[in-house]
Short mmCIF file of C-alpha atoms in Angstrom, two decimals:
data_model
loop_
_atom_site.label_atom_id
_atom_site.label_comp_id
_atom_site.label_asym_id
_atom_site.label_seq_id
_atom_site.Cartn_x
_atom_site.Cartn_y
_atom_site.Cartn_z
CA GLY A 1 25.21 -0.04 12.56
CA ALA A 2 25.68 1.93 8.86
CA VAL A 3 28.19 4.58 7.91
CA VAL A 4 27.33 7.13 5.32
CA SER A 5 29.31 9.92 4.31
CA GLN A 6 28.16 12.64 2.91
CA HIS A 7 30.40 15.39 1.30
CA PRO A 8 30.71 18.54 1.03
CA SER A 9 29.04 19.69 4.95
CA ARG A 10 28.52 22.55 3.91
CA VAL A 11 29.02 24.18 0.04
CA ILE A 12 28.51 28.10 -1.38
CA CYS A 13 28.53 28.60 -4.77
CA LYS A 14 26.98 31.49 -7.42
CA SER A 15 24.21 31.00 -9.65
CA GLY A 16 24.30 30.11 -12.42
CA THR A 17 27.17 26.59 -11.10
CA SER A 18 26.82 23.25 -10.46
CA VAL A 19 27.09 21.39 -7.33
CA LYS A 20 27.89 18.33 -7.08
CA ILE A 21 27.01 15.67 -4.07
CA GLU A 22 28.40 12.89 -3.22
CA CYS A 23 26.82 10.30 -0.78
CA ARG A 24 28.43 7.10 0.67
CA SER A 25 27.49 4.13 2.20
CA LEU A 26 31.36 2.69 3.58
CA ASP A 27 30.40 -0.47 5.07
CA PHE A 28 26.62 -1.83 3.36
CA GLN A 29 26.00 -2.62 -0.05
CA ALA A 30 23.47 -0.22 -1.46
CA THR A 31 21.81 -0.95 -4.58
CA THR A 32 19.38 1.80 -3.43
CA MET A 33 19.88 5.33 -2.34
CA PHE A 34 17.08 8.07 -1.55
CA TRP A 35 17.98 11.57 -1.75
CA TYR A 36 16.21 13.73 0.23
CA ARG A 37 15.52 17.60 0.50
CA GLN A 38 14.78 20.32 3.97
CA PHE A 39 13.79 23.20 3.47
CA PRO A 40 14.70 25.81 7.16
CA LYS A 41 11.64 24.35 10.07
CA GLN A 42 10.30 21.35 7.40
CA SER A 43 9.62 17.74 6.22
CA LEU A 44 11.79 16.14 4.50
CA MET A 45 10.77 15.53 1.18
CA LEU A 46 11.57 13.00 -0.85
CA MET A 47 13.41 13.46 -4.45
CA ALA A 48 14.45 11.03 -5.63
CA THR A 49 15.39 7.57 -5.79
CA SER A 50 18.71 6.46 -6.94
CA ASN A 51 19.34 2.96 -8.70
CA GLU A 52 22.69 1.38 -8.31
CA GLY A 53 22.83 0.77 -12.49
CA SER A 54 20.31 2.03 -14.13
CA LYS A 55 17.85 4.70 -14.07
CA ALA A 56 16.75 7.57 -11.42
CA THR A 57 13.82 7.44 -10.02
CA TYR A 58 11.52 11.59 -9.77
CA GLU A 59 9.39 12.46 -7.48
CA GLN A 60 6.82 13.99 -8.90
CA GLY A 61 7.40 17.55 -9.55
CA VAL A 62 11.36 17.53 -9.32
CA GLU A 63 13.33 18.09 -12.88
CA LYS A 64 15.43 15.62 -13.82
CA ASP A 65 17.17 17.45 -15.38
CA LYS A 66 18.47 19.71 -12.94
CA PHE A 67 18.90 17.72 -10.31
CA LEU A 68 21.61 15.03 -12.02
CA ILE A 69 21.71 11.74 -10.18
CA ASN A 70 23.85 8.62 -10.75
CA HIS A 71 25.06 5.97 -9.04
CA ALA A 72 27.91 4.19 -10.83
CA SER A 73 28.48 1.79 -7.69
CA LEU A 74 27.33 -0.05 -4.97
CA THR A 75 28.48 2.67 -2.21
CA LEU A 76 28.31 5.71 -3.96
CA SER A 77 25.91 8.03 -5.24
CA THR A 78 26.10 11.53 -6.27
CA LEU A 79 23.40 14.30 -6.62
CA THR A 80 25.02 17.33 -8.66
CA VAL A 81 22.65 20.21 -8.98
CA THR A 82 22.98 22.32 -12.66
CA SER A 83 22.70 26.00 -13.19
CA ALA A 84 21.90 26.00 -8.98
CA HIS A 85 19.57 28.99 -7.60
CA PRO A 86 19.18 30.93 -5.03
CA GLU A 87 14.82 28.85 -4.50
CA ASP A 88 17.78 25.74 -4.46
CA SER A 89 19.32 26.58 -1.09
CA SER A 90 18.41 24.25 1.07
CA PHE A 91 19.60 21.03 3.49
CA TYR A 92 19.85 17.86 1.01
CA ILE A 93 20.16 14.55 2.51
CA CYS A 94 20.95 11.00 1.26
CA SER A 95 19.06 7.42 3.11
CA VAL A 96 20.83 4.22 2.50
CA PRO A 97 18.42 1.08 3.62
CA THR A 98 20.90 -0.90 5.78
CA GLY A 99 18.03 -4.08 6.70
CA GLY A 100 17.01 -2.33 9.53
CA GLY A 101 15.71 0.67 8.68
CA TYR A 102 17.44 3.54 6.69
CA THR A 103 20.83 5.49 7.57
CA PHE A 104 21.22 8.63 6.67
CA GLY A 105 24.54 10.57 5.56
CA SER A 106 25.36 13.34 7.38
CA GLY A 107 23.63 16.43 5.68
CA THR A 108 24.47 19.18 2.42
CA ARG A 109 23.28 22.35 3.13
CA LEU A 110 23.62 24.07 0.04
CA THR A 111 23.93 27.98 -0.34
CA VAL A 112 22.88 29.99 -3.68
CA VAL A 113 24.44 33.36 -3.88
CA GLY B 1 1.38 8.45 -3.19
CA GLU B 2 1.31 7.70 0.23
CA ASN B 3 0.29 10.46 2.69
CA VAL B 4 0.96 11.37 5.98
CA GLU B 5 0.50 14.35 8.60
CA GLN B 6 1.69 14.56 12.38
CA HIS B 7 0.65 16.90 14.62
CA PRO B 8 1.36 19.14 16.37
CA SER B 9 4.08 21.37 15.28
CA THR B 10 5.31 21.92 17.68
CA LEU B 11 5.21 21.17 21.07
CA SER B 12 6.28 21.79 24.79
CA VAL B 13 5.91 20.30 28.31
CA GLN B 14 7.40 20.36 31.35
CA GLU B 15 11.03 17.44 32.03
CA GLY B 16 9.54 14.61 33.70
CA ASP B 17 6.39 14.88 31.64
CA SER B 18 5.61 12.75 28.59
CA ALA B 19 4.66 13.62 25.13
CA VAL B 20 2.56 12.38 22.66
CA ILE B 21 3.22 13.03 18.96
CA LYS B 22 0.86 11.65 16.11
CA CYS B 23 0.65 10.74 12.80
CA THR B 24 -1.47 9.51 10.31
CA TYR B 25 -1.56 7.66 6.82
CA SER B 26 -3.13 7.28 4.06
CA ASP B 27 -1.98 4.14 2.15
CA SER B 28 -3.34 0.94 3.72
CA ALA B 29 -0.43 -0.34 1.89
CA SER B 30 2.04 0.93 4.49
CA ASN B 31 3.61 -1.80 6.80
CA TYR B 32 6.41 -0.49 8.47
CA PHE B 33 6.24 3.05 10.72
CA PRO B 34 9.76 4.02 11.42
CA TRP B 35 10.90 7.39 13.90
CA TYR B 36 13.38 9.63 13.73
CA LYS B 37 14.90 12.28 15.73
CA GLN B 38 16.84 15.29 14.70
CA GLU B 39 18.61 18.18 16.12
CA LEU B 40 19.62 21.50 14.87
CA GLY B 41 21.75 21.23 11.81
CA LYS B 42 22.38 16.98 12.31
CA ARG B 43 21.00 14.11 10.50
CA PRO B 44 17.84 12.58 11.75
CA GLN B 45 19.00 9.26 14.21
CA LEU B 46 16.14 6.13 14.02
CA ILE B 47 14.90 5.62 17.71
CA ILE B 48 12.18 3.37 17.59
CA ASP B 49 10.10 1.49 15.06
CA ILE B 50 6.85 -0.30 14.21
CA ARG B 51 5.45 -2.97 11.83
CA SER B 52 2.30 -3.84 10.96
CA ASN B 53 1.64 -6.82 12.47
CA VAL B 54 2.40 -5.45 15.93
CA GLY B 55 0.09 -3.12 18.34
CA GLU B 56 2.13 -1.57 20.65
CA LYS B 57 6.24 -1.18 21.11
CA LYS B 58 8.65 0.22 24.05
CA ASP B 59 11.85 1.07 24.84
CA GLN B 60 12.70 2.50 28.01
CA ARG B 61 11.14 5.79 28.00
CA ILE B 62 10.37 5.26 24.39
CA ALA B 63 6.89 3.70 23.12
CA VAL B 64 4.96 3.75 19.87
CA THR B 65 1.66 3.10 19.17
CA LEU B 66 0.15 1.52 16.03
CA ASN B 67 -3.22 2.00 15.11
CA LYS B 68 -4.21 -0.37 11.96
CA THR B 69 -7.61 0.13 11.11
CA ALA B 70 -8.00 3.65 11.97
CA LYS B 71 -4.13 4.54 10.44
CA HIS B 72 -3.18 6.15 13.08
CA PHE B 73 -0.01 6.31 15.35
CA SER B 74 1.70 7.65 17.77
CA LEU B 75 4.72 8.36 20.16
CA HIS B 76 5.34 8.64 23.80
CA ILE B 77 7.68 9.57 25.72
CA THR B 78 7.69 9.28 29.13
CA GLU B 79 9.38 10.94 31.44
CA THR B 80 10.74 13.61 29.59
CA GLN B 81 14.31 14.97 30.17
CA PRO B 82 15.75 18.48 28.71
CA GLU B 83 17.71 16.39 25.78
CA ASP B 84 14.70 14.48 24.17
CA SER B 85 14.36 18.18 22.85
CA ALA B 86 13.88 18.24 18.96
CA VAL B 87 11.68 17.35 15.94
CA TYR B 88 10.10 14.63 15.36
CA PHE B 89 9.76 12.94 12.54
CA CYS B 90 6.84 9.87 11.42
CA ALA B 91 7.70 8.02 8.65
CA ALA B 92 4.80 5.78 6.82
CA SER B 93 6.40 2.52 4.03
CA GLN B 94 5.87 -0.51 2.80
CA THR B 95 8.32 -2.16 3.22
CA SER B 96 10.83 -2.01 5.82
CA GLY B 97 14.54 -0.67 4.17
CA THR B 98 13.59 -1.46 0.47
CA TYR B 99 10.85 1.19 -0.06
CA LYS B 100 10.31 5.17 -0.15
CA TYR B 101 10.37 6.68 3.64
CA ILE B 102 7.49 9.14 3.36
CA PHE B 103 7.60 11.73 6.05
CA GLY B 104 5.55 14.34 8.14
CA THR B 105 5.60 17.39 8.66
CA GLY B 106 7.94 16.67 11.88
CA THR B 107 7.45 18.12 15.73
CA ARG B 108 9.32 20.35 17.63
CA LEU B 109 9.63 19.24 20.91
CA LYS B 110 10.88 20.66 23.78
CA VAL B 111 11.27 19.80 27.06
CA LEU B 112 11.61 22.92 29.78
CA ALA B 113 13.44 21.86 32.75
#
């Protein structure tokens, strides 16, 4: 099956700094990728749809200026959490539609201190 | 937009018993319904899916049923084993693999040995 790599797996940053998370589709060209956020013991909440070569589509309530998404190639999408605050601490996970459904990245646990 | 509700939120069963998790969706245009299993700290893994032109699908100990009229679908796990313990998420989508998934709130299944 398809392989999706996500980095970093864990990151701790200071409040006010920015963090970049990468999602790579290693063996599948993805014109679309999805970014989800998962709080402890909660569901996967869709944040945005990353579109290769064009602007991302954000879900209602998600600040596009805070969560910057770049999808410059068919194999890489990045999510940058800008000016991070403790409430941004969460598990961020990307997914790639691979024909037979989604393949998820391994997730990034972000802790903002 | 689509809204997916999932019940129960937690479920404990004795090893060997069956487990049933139910989901309802709101958008009649949804036509693809995957189920994911997520172990602690890991990425969700697809375990079974069903399309709207099928009422039931089975894969060994796992089965999914779909009632399009009532807009609900269920996951059935028979002969449960301790390794089935995890969080299970249902999702609804309009197109397999190319459209965003809206996930249910999750069910924490615990299989007691």
